[in-house]
mmCIF file with all atom_site columns, C-alpha atoms and ligand atoms in Angstrom:
data_model
loop_
_atom_site.group_PDB
_atom_site.id
_atom_site.type_symbol
_atom_site.label_atom_id
_atom_site.label_alt_id
_atom_site.label_comp_id
_atom_site.label_asym_id
_atom_site.label_entity_id
_atom_site.label_seq_id
_atom_site.pdbx_PDB_ins_code
_atom_site.Cartn_x
_atom_site.Cartn_y
_atom_site.Cartn_z
_atom_site.occupancy
_atom_site.B_iso_or_equiv
_atom_site.pdbx_formal_charge
_atom_site.auth_seq_id
_atom_site.auth_comp_id
_atom_site.auth_asym_id
_atom_site.auth_atom_id
_atom_site.pdbx_PDB_model_num
ATOM   1   C  CA  . UNK A 1 1   ? 0.000   0.000   0.000  1.00 94.00 ? 1   UNK A CA  1
ATOM   2   C  CA  . UNK A 1 2   ? 1.240   3.457   -0.903 1.00 96.00 ? 2   UNK A CA  1
ATOM   3   C  CA  . UNK A 1 3   ? 0.956   5.986   1.924  1.00 97.00 ? 3   UNK A CA  1
ATOM   4   C  CA  . UNK A 1 4   ? 1.259   9.764   1.544  1.00 98.00 ? 4   UNK A CA  1
ATOM   5   C  CA  . UNK A 1 5   ? 1.432   12.061  4.574  1.00 98.00 ? 5   UNK A CA  1
ATOM   6   C  CA  . UNK A 1 6   ? -0.221  15.498  4.496  1.00 98.00 ? 6   UNK A CA  1
ATOM   7   C  CA  . UNK A 1 7   ? 0.554   16.546  8.064  1.00 98.00 ? 7   UNK A CA  1
ATOM   8   C  CA  . UNK A 1 8   ? -1.125  16.217  11.471 1.00 98.00 ? 8   UNK A CA  1
ATOM   9   C  CA  . UNK A 1 9   ? -3.448  13.164  11.223 1.00 98.00 ? 9   UNK A CA  1
ATOM   10  C  CA  . UNK A 1 10  ? -3.999  13.333  7.465  1.00 98.00 ? 10  UNK A CA  1
ATOM   11  C  CA  . UNK A 1 11  ? -2.818  10.471  5.290  1.00 98.00 ? 11  UNK A CA  1
ATOM   12  C  CA  . UNK A 1 12  ? -3.786  9.078   1.930  1.00 98.00 ? 12  UNK A CA  1
ATOM   13  C  CA  . UNK A 1 13  ? -3.510  5.332   1.428  1.00 98.00 ? 13  UNK A CA  1
ATOM   14  C  CA  . UNK A 1 14  ? -3.797  3.849   -2.057 1.00 97.00 ? 14  UNK A CA  1
ATOM   15  C  CA  . UNK A 1 15  ? -5.263  0.344   -1.960 1.00 96.00 ? 15  UNK A CA  1
ATOM   16  C  CA  . UNK A 1 16  ? -5.502  -1.448  -5.304 1.00 91.00 ? 16  UNK A CA  1
ATOM   17  C  CA  . UNK A 1 17  ? -5.282  2.002   -6.899 1.00 94.00 ? 17  UNK A CA  1
ATOM   18  C  CA  . UNK A 1 18  ? -8.226  3.340   -4.887 1.00 98.00 ? 18  UNK A CA  1
ATOM   19  C  CA  . UNK A 1 19  ? -7.240  6.396   -2.874 1.00 98.00 ? 19  UNK A CA  1
ATOM   20  C  CA  . UNK A 1 20  ? -8.513  6.666   0.702  1.00 98.00 ? 20  UNK A CA  1
ATOM   21  C  CA  . UNK A 1 21  ? -7.864  9.944   2.556  1.00 98.00 ? 21  UNK A CA  1
ATOM   22  C  CA  . UNK A 1 22  ? -8.038  10.190  6.355  1.00 98.00 ? 22  UNK A CA  1
ATOM   23  C  CA  . UNK A 1 23  ? -8.911  13.309  8.412  1.00 98.00 ? 23  UNK A CA  1
ATOM   24  C  CA  . UNK A 1 24  ? -8.034  16.177  6.045  1.00 98.00 ? 24  UNK A CA  1
ATOM   25  C  CA  . UNK A 1 25  ? -6.580  19.162  7.921  1.00 98.00 ? 25  UNK A CA  1
ATOM   26  C  CA  . UNK A 1 26  ? -4.146  20.739  5.487  1.00 98.00 ? 26  UNK A CA  1
ATOM   27  C  CA  . UNK A 1 27  ? -4.927  24.330  4.462  1.00 98.00 ? 27  UNK A CA  1
ATOM   28  C  CA  . UNK A 1 28  ? -4.965  25.701  8.072  1.00 98.00 ? 28  UNK A CA  1
ATOM   29  C  CA  . UNK A 1 29  ? -1.758  23.782  8.956  1.00 98.00 ? 29  UNK A CA  1
ATOM   30  C  CA  . UNK A 1 30  ? 1.318   26.023  8.507  1.00 97.00 ? 30  UNK A CA  1
ATOM   31  C  CA  . UNK A 1 31  ? 3.542   22.913  8.467  1.00 97.00 ? 31  UNK A CA  1
ATOM   32  C  CA  . UNK A 1 32  ? 1.647   21.716  5.342  1.00 97.00 ? 32  UNK A CA  1
ATOM   33  C  CA  . UNK A 1 33  ? 1.801   25.032  3.474  1.00 97.00 ? 33  UNK A CA  1
ATOM   34  C  CA  . UNK A 1 34  ? 3.466   23.389  0.456  1.00 97.00 ? 34  UNK A CA  1
ATOM   35  C  CA  . UNK A 1 35  ? 0.546   21.012  -0.099 1.00 98.00 ? 35  UNK A CA  1
ATOM   36  C  CA  . UNK A 1 36  ? -2.144  22.254  -2.497 1.00 97.00 ? 36  UNK A CA  1
ATOM   37  C  CA  . UNK A 1 37  ? -5.422  20.581  -1.621 1.00 98.00 ? 37  UNK A CA  1
ATOM   38  C  CA  . UNK A 1 38  ? -6.637  21.030  -5.207 1.00 97.00 ? 38  UNK A CA  1
ATOM   39  C  CA  . UNK A 1 39  ? -4.218  18.240  -6.123 1.00 97.00 ? 39  UNK A CA  1
ATOM   40  C  CA  . UNK A 1 40  ? -5.670  15.831  -3.567 1.00 98.00 ? 40  UNK A CA  1
ATOM   41  C  CA  . UNK A 1 41  ? -8.336  13.812  -5.327 1.00 98.00 ? 41  UNK A CA  1
ATOM   42  C  CA  . UNK A 1 42  ? -9.289  10.774  -3.241 1.00 98.00 ? 42  UNK A CA  1
ATOM   43  C  CA  . UNK A 1 43  ? -11.997 8.244   -4.020 1.00 98.00 ? 43  UNK A CA  1
ATOM   44  C  CA  . UNK A 1 44  ? -12.955 8.007   -0.348 1.00 98.00 ? 44  UNK A CA  1
ATOM   45  C  CA  . UNK A 1 45  ? -12.496 10.216  2.720  1.00 98.00 ? 45  UNK A CA  1
ATOM   46  C  CA  . UNK A 1 46  ? -12.666 8.619   6.170  1.00 98.00 ? 46  UNK A CA  1
ATOM   47  C  CA  . UNK A 1 47  ? -13.362 10.953  9.101  1.00 98.00 ? 47  UNK A CA  1
ATOM   48  C  CA  . UNK A 1 48  ? -12.577 9.816   12.651 1.00 98.00 ? 48  UNK A CA  1
ATOM   49  C  CA  . UNK A 1 49  ? -14.410 12.650  14.447 1.00 98.00 ? 49  UNK A CA  1
ATOM   50  C  CA  . UNK A 1 50  ? -15.703 16.192  14.003 1.00 98.00 ? 50  UNK A CA  1
ATOM   51  C  CA  . UNK A 1 51  ? -12.914 18.338  15.446 1.00 98.00 ? 51  UNK A CA  1
ATOM   52  C  CA  . UNK A 1 52  ? -11.592 21.040  13.151 1.00 98.00 ? 52  UNK A CA  1
ATOM   53  C  CA  . UNK A 1 53  ? -8.080  19.557  13.053 1.00 98.00 ? 53  UNK A CA  1
ATOM   54  C  CA  . UNK A 1 54  ? -9.610  16.477  11.344 1.00 98.00 ? 54  UNK A CA  1
ATOM   55  C  CA  . UNK A 1 55  ? -12.199 17.895  8.965  1.00 98.00 ? 55  UNK A CA  1
ATOM   56  C  CA  . UNK A 1 56  ? -11.105 21.426  8.010  1.00 98.00 ? 56  UNK A CA  1
ATOM   57  C  CA  . UNK A 1 57  ? -10.733 20.593  4.294  1.00 98.00 ? 57  UNK A CA  1
ATOM   58  C  CA  . UNK A 1 58  ? -13.299 17.820  3.949  1.00 98.00 ? 58  UNK A CA  1
ATOM   59  C  CA  . UNK A 1 59  ? -15.997 19.882  2.209  1.00 98.00 ? 59  UNK A CA  1
ATOM   60  C  CA  . UNK A 1 60  ? -13.616 21.361  -0.365 1.00 98.00 ? 60  UNK A CA  1
ATOM   61  C  CA  . UNK A 1 61  ? -11.807 18.071  -1.102 1.00 98.00 ? 61  UNK A CA  1
ATOM   62  C  CA  . UNK A 1 62  ? -15.106 16.167  -1.314 1.00 98.00 ? 62  UNK A CA  1
ATOM   63  C  CA  . UNK A 1 63  ? -16.473 18.762  -3.743 1.00 98.00 ? 63  UNK A CA  1
ATOM   64  C  CA  . UNK A 1 64  ? -13.289 18.775  -5.864 1.00 98.00 ? 64  UNK A CA  1
ATOM   65  C  CA  . UNK A 1 65  ? -12.978 15.008  -6.023 1.00 98.00 ? 65  UNK A CA  1
ATOM   66  C  CA  . UNK A 1 66  ? -16.505 13.661  -5.681 1.00 98.00 ? 66  UNK A CA  1
ATOM   67  C  CA  . UNK A 1 67  ? -15.128 11.331  -3.000 1.00 98.00 ? 67  UNK A CA  1
ATOM   68  C  CA  . UNK A 1 68  ? -17.491 9.385   -0.776 1.00 98.00 ? 68  UNK A CA  1
ATOM   69  C  CA  . UNK A 1 69  ? -17.153 10.504  2.848  1.00 98.00 ? 69  UNK A CA  1
ATOM   70  C  CA  . UNK A 1 70  ? -17.345 7.731   5.463  1.00 98.00 ? 70  UNK A CA  1
ATOM   71  C  CA  . UNK A 1 71  ? -18.068 9.050   8.962  1.00 98.00 ? 71  UNK A CA  1
ATOM   72  C  CA  . UNK A 1 72  ? -20.318 8.911   12.019 1.00 98.00 ? 72  UNK A CA  1
ATOM   73  C  CA  . UNK A 1 73  ? -24.059 9.334   11.449 1.00 98.00 ? 73  UNK A CA  1
ATOM   74  C  CA  . UNK A 1 74  ? -24.035 12.786  13.055 1.00 98.00 ? 74  UNK A CA  1
ATOM   75  C  CA  . UNK A 1 75  ? -21.179 14.056  10.847 1.00 98.00 ? 75  UNK A CA  1
ATOM   76  C  CA  . UNK A 1 76  ? -22.926 12.601  7.775  1.00 98.00 ? 76  UNK A CA  1
ATOM   77  C  CA  . UNK A 1 77  ? -26.019 14.696  8.660  1.00 98.00 ? 77  UNK A CA  1
ATOM   78  C  CA  . UNK A 1 78  ? -23.852 17.785  9.151  1.00 98.00 ? 78  UNK A CA  1
ATOM   79  C  CA  . UNK A 1 79  ? -22.049 17.221  5.812  1.00 98.00 ? 79  UNK A CA  1
ATOM   80  C  CA  . UNK A 1 80  ? -25.372 16.821  3.994  1.00 98.00 ? 80  UNK A CA  1
ATOM   81  C  CA  . UNK A 1 81  ? -26.326 20.273  5.351  1.00 97.00 ? 81  UNK A CA  1
ATOM   82  C  CA  . UNK A 1 82  ? -23.041 21.658  3.931  1.00 97.00 ? 82  UNK A CA  1
ATOM   83  C  CA  . UNK A 1 83  ? -24.064 20.308  0.503  1.00 97.00 ? 83  UNK A CA  1
ATOM   84  C  CA  . UNK A 1 84  ? -21.830 17.219  0.608  1.00 98.00 ? 84  UNK A CA  1
ATOM   85  C  CA  . UNK A 1 85  ? -24.233 14.413  -0.248 1.00 97.00 ? 85  UNK A CA  1
ATOM   86  C  CA  . UNK A 1 86  ? -21.868 11.600  -1.220 1.00 98.00 ? 86  UNK A CA  1
ATOM   87  C  CA  . UNK A 1 87  ? -21.610 10.186  2.291  1.00 98.00 ? 87  UNK A CA  1
ATOM   88  C  CA  . UNK A 1 88  ? -21.786 6.831   4.035  1.00 98.00 ? 88  UNK A CA  1
ATOM   89  C  CA  . UNK A 1 89  ? -22.860 6.970   7.693  1.00 98.00 ? 89  UNK A CA  1
ATOM   90  C  CA  . UNK A 1 90  ? -21.427 4.420   10.128 1.00 98.00 ? 90  UNK A CA  1
ATOM   91  C  CA  . UNK A 1 91  ? -21.019 3.996   13.852 1.00 98.00 ? 91  UNK A CA  1
ATOM   92  C  CA  . UNK A 1 92  ? -18.806 2.207   16.347 1.00 98.00 ? 92  UNK A CA  1
ATOM   93  C  CA  . UNK A 1 93  ? -18.898 -1.592  16.019 1.00 98.00 ? 93  UNK A CA  1
ATOM   94  C  CA  . UNK A 1 94  ? -20.146 -1.587  12.447 1.00 98.00 ? 94  UNK A CA  1
ATOM   95  C  CA  . UNK A 1 95  ? -18.385 -2.803  9.325  1.00 98.00 ? 95  UNK A CA  1
ATOM   96  C  CA  . UNK A 1 96  ? -19.003 -2.310  5.618  1.00 98.00 ? 96  UNK A CA  1
ATOM   97  C  CA  . UNK A 1 97  ? -17.429 -3.699  2.478  1.00 98.00 ? 97  UNK A CA  1
ATOM   98  C  CA  . UNK A 1 98  ? -16.244 -0.912  0.182  1.00 98.00 ? 98  UNK A CA  1
ATOM   99  C  CA  . UNK A 1 99  ? -14.554 -1.398  -3.196 1.00 96.00 ? 99  UNK A CA  1
ATOM   100 C  CA  . UNK A 1 100 ? -11.065 -1.040  -1.620 1.00 96.00 ? 100 UNK A CA  1
ATOM   101 C  CA  . UNK A 1 101 ? -11.751 -3.365  1.309  1.00 97.00 ? 101 UNK A CA  1
ATOM   102 C  CA  . UNK A 1 102 ? -13.596 -3.788  4.571  1.00 98.00 ? 102 UNK A CA  1
ATOM   103 C  CA  . UNK A 1 103 ? -13.902 -0.919  7.037  1.00 98.00 ? 103 UNK A CA  1
ATOM   104 C  CA  . UNK A 1 104 ? -14.600 -1.738  10.681 1.00 98.00 ? 104 UNK A CA  1
ATOM   105 C  CA  . UNK A 1 105 ? -15.382 1.158   13.016 1.00 98.00 ? 105 UNK A CA  1
ATOM   106 C  CA  . UNK A 1 106 ? -13.893 0.775   16.481 1.00 98.00 ? 106 UNK A CA  1
ATOM   107 C  CA  . UNK A 1 107 ? -14.198 2.942   19.548 1.00 97.00 ? 107 UNK A CA  1
ATOM   108 C  CA  . UNK A 1 108 ? -11.856 5.821   20.258 1.00 98.00 ? 108 UNK A CA  1
ATOM   109 C  CA  . UNK A 1 109 ? -11.768 7.395   23.686 1.00 98.00 ? 109 UNK A CA  1
ATOM   110 C  CA  . UNK A 1 110 ? -12.160 11.051  22.717 1.00 98.00 ? 110 UNK A CA  1
ATOM   111 C  CA  . UNK A 1 111 ? -14.859 13.696  22.125 1.00 98.00 ? 111 UNK A CA  1
ATOM   112 C  CA  . UNK A 1 112 ? -16.467 14.813  18.858 1.00 98.00 ? 112 UNK A CA  1
ATOM   113 C  CA  . UNK A 1 113 ? -18.215 18.049  17.946 1.00 98.00 ? 113 UNK A CA  1
ATOM   114 C  CA  . UNK A 1 114 ? -18.276 20.267  14.878 1.00 98.00 ? 114 UNK A CA  1
ATOM   115 C  CA  . UNK A 1 115 ? -16.954 23.838  14.806 1.00 96.00 ? 115 UNK A CA  1
ATOM   116 C  CA  . UNK A 1 116 ? -20.513 25.286  14.916 1.00 97.00 ? 116 UNK A CA  1
ATOM   117 C  CA  . UNK A 1 117 ? -21.314 23.335  18.088 1.00 96.00 ? 117 UNK A CA  1
ATOM   118 C  CA  . UNK A 1 118 ? -23.148 20.460  16.366 1.00 98.00 ? 118 UNK A CA  1
ATOM   119 C  CA  . UNK A 1 119 ? -22.751 17.180  18.223 1.00 98.00 ? 119 UNK A CA  1
ATOM   120 C  CA  . UNK A 1 120 ? -20.474 14.855  16.233 1.00 98.00 ? 120 UNK A CA  1
ATOM   121 C  CA  . UNK A 1 121 ? -21.482 11.465  17.665 1.00 98.00 ? 121 UNK A CA  1
ATOM   122 C  CA  . UNK A 1 122 ? -18.839 9.034   18.860 1.00 97.00 ? 122 UNK A CA  1
ATOM   123 C  CA  . UNK A 1 123 ? -15.202 9.491   17.941 1.00 98.00 ? 123 UNK A CA  1
ATOM   124 C  CA  . UNK A 1 124 ? -14.040 6.408   16.001 1.00 98.00 ? 124 UNK A CA  1
ATOM   125 C  CA  . UNK A 1 125 ? -11.033 4.549   14.745 1.00 98.00 ? 125 UNK A CA  1
ATOM   126 C  CA  . UNK A 1 126 ? -10.971 2.342   11.645 1.00 98.00 ? 126 UNK A CA  1
ATOM   127 C  CA  . UNK A 1 127 ? -9.567  -1.068  10.816 1.00 98.00 ? 127 UNK A CA  1
ATOM   128 C  CA  . UNK A 1 128 ? -9.068  -1.480  7.077  1.00 98.00 ? 128 UNK A CA  1
ATOM   129 C  CA  . UNK A 1 129 ? -8.799  -5.010  5.685  1.00 98.00 ? 129 UNK A CA  1
ATOM   130 C  CA  . UNK A 1 130 ? -7.991  -5.622  2.041  1.00 96.00 ? 130 UNK A CA  1
ATOM   131 C  CA  . UNK A 1 131 ? -6.181  -8.121  -0.136 1.00 95.00 ? 131 UNK A CA  1
ATOM   132 C  CA  . UNK A 1 132 ? -3.181  -5.750  0.095  1.00 95.00 ? 132 UNK A CA  1
ATOM   133 C  CA  . UNK A 1 133 ? -3.018  -5.920  3.882  1.00 96.00 ? 133 UNK A CA  1
ATOM   134 C  CA  . UNK A 1 134 ? -4.616  -4.813  7.109  1.00 97.00 ? 134 UNK A CA  1
ATOM   135 C  CA  . UNK A 1 135 ? -4.059  -1.649  9.117  1.00 98.00 ? 135 UNK A CA  1
ATOM   136 C  CA  . UNK A 1 136 ? -5.548  0.323   12.023 1.00 98.00 ? 136 UNK A CA  1
ATOM   137 C  CA  . UNK A 1 137 ? -6.077  4.083   12.030 1.00 98.00 ? 137 UNK A CA  1
ATOM   138 C  CA  . UNK A 1 138 ? -6.953  4.897   15.622 1.00 98.00 ? 138 UNK A CA  1
ATOM   139 C  CA  . UNK A 1 139 ? -8.003  8.540   15.234 1.00 98.00 ? 139 UNK A CA  1
ATOM   140 C  CA  . UNK A 1 140 ? -7.619  10.728  18.314 1.00 98.00 ? 140 UNK A CA  1
ATOM   141 C  CA  . UNK A 1 141 ? -7.795  8.444   21.310 1.00 98.00 ? 141 UNK A CA  1
ATOM   142 C  CA  . UNK A 1 142 ? -6.489  7.632   24.731 1.00 98.00 ? 142 UNK A CA  1
ATOM   143 C  CA  . UNK A 1 143 ? -4.943  4.236   25.341 1.00 98.00 ? 143 UNK A CA  1
ATOM   144 C  CA  . UNK A 1 144 ? -7.815  1.817   25.976 1.00 98.00 ? 144 UNK A CA  1
ATOM   145 C  CA  . UNK A 1 145 ? -7.909  -1.778  27.104 1.00 98.00 ? 145 UNK A CA  1
ATOM   146 C  CA  . UNK A 1 146 ? -10.354 -2.401  24.219 1.00 97.00 ? 146 UNK A CA  1
ATOM   147 C  CA  . UNK A 1 147 ? -7.377  -2.172  21.858 1.00 98.00 ? 147 UNK A CA  1
ATOM   148 C  CA  . UNK A 1 148 ? -6.517  -5.710  22.994 1.00 98.00 ? 148 UNK A CA  1
ATOM   149 C  CA  . UNK A 1 149 ? -9.549  -6.921  21.040 1.00 97.00 ? 149 UNK A CA  1
ATOM   150 C  CA  . UNK A 1 150 ? -7.920  -5.673  17.839 1.00 98.00 ? 150 UNK A CA  1
ATOM   151 C  CA  . UNK A 1 151 ? -4.731  -7.596  18.625 1.00 97.00 ? 151 UNK A CA  1
ATOM   152 C  CA  . UNK A 1 152 ? -6.693  -10.740 19.354 1.00 96.00 ? 152 UNK A CA  1
ATOM   153 C  CA  . UNK A 1 153 ? -8.728  -10.787 16.175 1.00 95.00 ? 153 UNK A CA  1
ATOM   154 C  CA  . UNK A 1 154 ? -6.648  -9.037  13.513 1.00 94.00 ? 154 UNK A CA  1
ATOM   155 C  CA  . UNK A 1 155 ? -3.174  -9.454  12.054 1.00 96.00 ? 155 UNK A CA  1
ATOM   156 C  CA  . UNK A 1 156 ? -2.154  -5.861  11.429 1.00 97.00 ? 156 UNK A CA  1
ATOM   157 C  CA  . UNK A 1 157 ? 0.595   -4.957  8.954  1.00 97.00 ? 157 UNK A CA  1
ATOM   158 C  CA  . UNK A 1 158 ? 0.915   -1.460  10.444 1.00 98.00 ? 158 UNK A CA  1
ATOM   159 C  CA  . UNK A 1 159 ? -1.004  1.047   12.538 1.00 98.00 ? 159 UNK A CA  1
ATOM   160 C  CA  . UNK A 1 160 ? -1.356  4.825   12.638 1.00 98.00 ? 160 UNK A CA  1
ATOM   161 C  CA  . UNK A 1 161 ? -1.450  6.114   16.217 1.00 98.00 ? 161 UNK A CA  1
ATOM   162 C  CA  . UNK A 1 162 ? -1.369  9.577   17.826 1.00 98.00 ? 162 UNK A CA  1
ATOM   163 C  CA  . UNK A 1 163 ? 1.795   10.290  19.817 1.00 98.00 ? 163 UNK A CA  1
ATOM   164 C  CA  . UNK A 1 164 ? 1.512   14.019  20.598 1.00 98.00 ? 164 UNK A CA  1
ATOM   165 C  CA  . UNK A 1 165 ? 0.062   13.725  24.122 1.00 98.00 ? 165 UNK A CA  1
ATOM   166 C  CA  . UNK A 1 166 ? -2.144  16.431  25.775 1.00 98.00 ? 166 UNK A CA  1
ATOM   167 C  CA  . UNK A 1 167 ? -5.233  15.802  23.571 1.00 98.00 ? 167 UNK A CA  1
ATOM   168 C  CA  . UNK A 1 168 ? -4.519  12.100  22.879 1.00 98.00 ? 168 UNK A CA  1
ATOM   169 C  CA  . UNK A 1 169 ? -2.185  9.419   24.111 1.00 98.00 ? 169 UNK A CA  1
ATOM   170 C  CA  . UNK A 1 170 ? 1.512   10.230  24.019 1.00 98.00 ? 170 UNK A CA  1
ATOM   171 C  CA  . UNK A 1 171 ? 4.545   8.130   23.134 1.00 98.00 ? 171 UNK A CA  1
ATOM   172 C  CA  . UNK A 1 172 ? 4.590   5.910   26.233 1.00 98.00 ? 172 UNK A CA  1
ATOM   173 C  CA  . UNK A 1 173 ? 0.915   4.984   25.940 1.00 98.00 ? 173 UNK A CA  1
ATOM   174 C  CA  . UNK A 1 174 ? 1.222   4.514   22.164 1.00 98.00 ? 174 UNK A CA  1
ATOM   175 C  CA  . UNK A 1 175 ? 3.938   1.925   22.850 1.00 98.00 ? 175 UNK A CA  1
ATOM   176 C  CA  . UNK A 1 176 ? 1.545   0.080   25.180 1.00 98.00 ? 176 UNK A CA  1
ATOM   177 C  CA  . UNK A 1 177 ? -1.188  0.411   22.524 1.00 98.00 ? 177 UNK A CA  1
ATOM   178 C  CA  . UNK A 1 178 ? 1.094   -1.200  19.962 1.00 98.00 ? 178 UNK A CA  1
ATOM   179 C  CA  . UNK A 1 179 ? 1.617   -4.083  22.413 1.00 98.00 ? 179 UNK A CA  1
ATOM   180 C  CA  . UNK A 1 180 ? -2.152  -4.423  22.825 1.00 98.00 ? 180 UNK A CA  1
ATOM   181 C  CA  . UNK A 1 181 ? -2.786  -4.458  19.051 1.00 98.00 ? 181 UNK A CA  1
ATOM   182 C  CA  . UNK A 1 182 ? 0.254   -6.741  18.485 1.00 98.00 ? 182 UNK A CA  1
ATOM   183 C  CA  . UNK A 1 183 ? 1.728   -4.475  15.836 1.00 98.00 ? 183 UNK A CA  1
ATOM   184 C  CA  . UNK A 1 184 ? 5.358   -3.333  15.779 1.00 97.00 ? 184 UNK A CA  1
ATOM   185 C  CA  . UNK A 1 185 ? 5.225   -0.967  12.799 1.00 98.00 ? 185 UNK A CA  1
ATOM   186 C  CA  . UNK A 1 186 ? 3.663   2.330   13.810 1.00 98.00 ? 186 UNK A CA  1
ATOM   187 C  CA  . UNK A 1 187 ? 3.226   5.551   11.853 1.00 98.00 ? 187 UNK A CA  1
ATOM   188 C  CA  . UNK A 1 188 ? 2.984   8.476   14.281 1.00 98.00 ? 188 UNK A CA  1
ATOM   189 C  CA  . UNK A 1 189 ? 0.325   11.139  13.917 1.00 98.00 ? 189 UNK A CA  1
ATOM   190 C  CA  . UNK A 1 190 ? -1.110  14.130  15.792 1.00 98.00 ? 190 UNK A CA  1
ATOM   191 C  CA  . UNK A 1 191 ? 2.219   15.684  16.856 1.00 98.00 ? 191 UNK A CA  1
ATOM   192 C  CA  . UNK A 1 192 ? 4.110   18.974  16.268 1.00 98.00 ? 192 UNK A CA  1
ATOM   193 C  CA  . UNK A 1 193 ? 1.164   20.796  14.611 1.00 97.00 ? 193 UNK A CA  1
ATOM   194 C  CA  . UNK A 1 194 ? 0.533   23.158  17.529 1.00 95.00 ? 194 UNK A CA  1
ATOM   195 C  CA  . UNK A 1 195 ? 2.290   24.141  20.742 1.00 94.00 ? 195 UNK A CA  1
ATOM   196 C  CA  . UNK A 1 196 ? 0.546   21.640  23.015 1.00 97.00 ? 196 UNK A CA  1
ATOM   197 C  CA  . UNK A 1 197 ? 1.701   18.632  20.984 1.00 98.00 ? 197 UNK A CA  1
ATOM   198 C  CA  . UNK A 1 198 ? 5.283   19.434  19.997 1.00 98.00 ? 198 UNK A CA  1
ATOM   199 C  CA  . UNK A 1 199 ? 7.438   16.377  20.681 1.00 98.00 ? 199 UNK A CA  1
ATOM   200 C  CA  . UNK A 1 200 ? 11.084  15.372  20.603 1.00 98.00 ? 200 UNK A CA  1
ATOM   201 C  CA  . UNK A 1 201 ? 10.974  13.152  17.515 1.00 98.00 ? 201 UNK A CA  1
ATOM   202 C  CA  . UNK A 1 202 ? 14.314  11.449  18.048 1.00 98.00 ? 202 UNK A CA  1
ATOM   203 C  CA  . UNK A 1 203 ? 13.407  10.582  21.633 1.00 98.00 ? 203 UNK A CA  1
ATOM   204 C  CA  . UNK A 1 204 ? 10.055  9.152   20.445 1.00 98.00 ? 204 UNK A CA  1
ATOM   205 C  CA  . UNK A 1 205 ? 11.753  6.994   17.797 1.00 98.00 ? 205 UNK A CA  1
ATOM   206 C  CA  . UNK A 1 206 ? 14.339  5.811   20.366 1.00 98.00 ? 206 UNK A CA  1
ATOM   207 C  CA  . UNK A 1 207 ? 11.646  4.873   22.903 1.00 98.00 ? 207 UNK A CA  1
ATOM   208 C  CA  . UNK A 1 208 ? 9.828   2.760   20.313 1.00 98.00 ? 208 UNK A CA  1
ATOM   209 C  CA  . UNK A 1 209 ? 13.126  1.233   19.216 1.00 98.00 ? 209 UNK A CA  1
ATOM   210 C  CA  . UNK A 1 210 ? 14.008  0.321   22.819 1.00 98.00 ? 210 UNK A CA  1
ATOM   211 C  CA  . UNK A 1 211 ? 10.660  -1.492  23.033 1.00 98.00 ? 211 UNK A CA  1
ATOM   212 C  CA  . UNK A 1 212 ? 11.447  -3.518  19.909 1.00 97.00 ? 212 UNK A CA  1
ATOM   213 C  CA  . UNK A 1 213 ? 9.163   -1.456  17.675 1.00 98.00 ? 213 UNK A CA  1
ATOM   214 C  CA  . UNK A 1 214 ? 9.546   0.802   14.690 1.00 98.00 ? 214 UNK A CA  1
ATOM   215 C  CA  . UNK A 1 215 ? 8.090   4.325   14.802 1.00 98.00 ? 215 UNK A CA  1
ATOM   216 C  CA  . UNK A 1 216 ? 7.864   5.938   11.367 1.00 98.00 ? 216 UNK A CA  1
ATOM   217 C  CA  . UNK A 1 217 ? 7.599   9.741   11.351 1.00 98.00 ? 217 UNK A CA  1
ATOM   218 C  CA  . UNK A 1 218 ? 6.997   10.806  7.770  1.00 98.00 ? 218 UNK A CA  1
ATOM   219 C  CA  . UNK A 1 219 ? 7.846   14.178  6.268  1.00 98.00 ? 219 UNK A CA  1
ATOM   220 C  CA  . UNK A 1 220 ? 4.853   16.131  5.026  1.00 98.00 ? 220 UNK A CA  1
ATOM   221 C  CA  . UNK A 1 221 ? 4.376   15.302  1.353  1.00 98.00 ? 221 UNK A CA  1
ATOM   222 C  CA  . UNK A 1 222 ? 6.449   12.102  1.639  1.00 98.00 ? 222 UNK A CA  1
ATOM   223 C  CA  . UNK A 1 223 ? 5.258   8.827   0.133  1.00 97.00 ? 223 UNK A CA  1
ATOM   224 C  CA  . UNK A 1 224 ? 6.166   5.372   1.361  1.00 97.00 ? 224 UNK A CA  1
ATOM   225 C  CA  . UNK A 1 225 ? 5.133   1.838   0.460  1.00 95.00 ? 225 UNK A CA  1
ATOM   226 C  CA  . UNK A 1 226 ? 4.227   -0.349  3.429  1.00 90.00 ? 226 UNK A CA  1
ATOM   227 C  CA  . UNK A 1 227 ? 3.292   -3.972  3.669  1.00 74.00 ? 227 UNK A CA  1
ATOM   228 C  CA  . UNK A 1 228 ? 4.959   -6.668  5.708  1.00 44.00 ? 228 UNK A CA  1
HETATM 229 NI NI1 . LIG B 2 .   ? -9.911  15.632  18.352 1.00 52.63 ? 301 LIG B NI1 1
HETATM 230 MN MN1 . LIG B 2 .   ? -7.244  16.175  16.985 1.00 52.63 ? 302 LIG B MN1 1
#
C-alpha cells in the first residue's frame, strides 16, 4: 500500500489504486503550506471525528474530487447540510465492504463536535482489511484496554497512532497500545502541529526502538510503500 502524509493526522492510502484519505486538515496547517489541496483527489475520505483539526478541508476536497465521505451518522447529517451528499454513515462496532476493502469502526476514547457546536457522535477509529493488507487508524484516542480486542482478532501490517500527548495518548501509551494491538510498525500522527503537541521526535523513535518497535515519522508530502 502506498501511503502519503499530508501533516497532522492526514494520510492518503492507495489500496488497489483506490485512494482513501483520512482526516483532512491541510490548508490551516502552517507545516503543510506546500501542499495544495486542489491536487488531492481521493476516491474516499474517512473521518474519525468532528474536530476542526480532522475535517477542516473535507468539504472542499469532497467537492473537488466527488469522494465518498465515510463518517459517524451525526457528521454525515452535518455534511449533507453543507451540501456534501456523497456520504456513508457508520457507527462504532459496524463494518461495511467498500470497493477497496472492509472498514470496521472501532471505539476511540475522545470527544467529537463540529466547529458550529453540532454534536459529532462518537469518535471512532478504523480497521481497514484488504487483499493488500490490514491496518488500524486509531483517530484521536487515549490508550484503551479495548485495543486488545484488535490484537486478538486481527493481524495488522501497520497502525497509525497519535503520539503528541495532551489531547490524545503520548509516546509511552502509544507503545503500550502497539503491544495491545500486536503491531510493531507504527506511523505516528497528531504531533508537532501546535504548541501543546510538539514532541522530541528522536526521543520518540528511540523509545519505540528500545521497546522492539519501529516508529515511522513521515515528512509532510512524503510517500512510502508499506506492507509486511
Ligand atoms: Ni480531536
Ligand atoms: Mn485532533
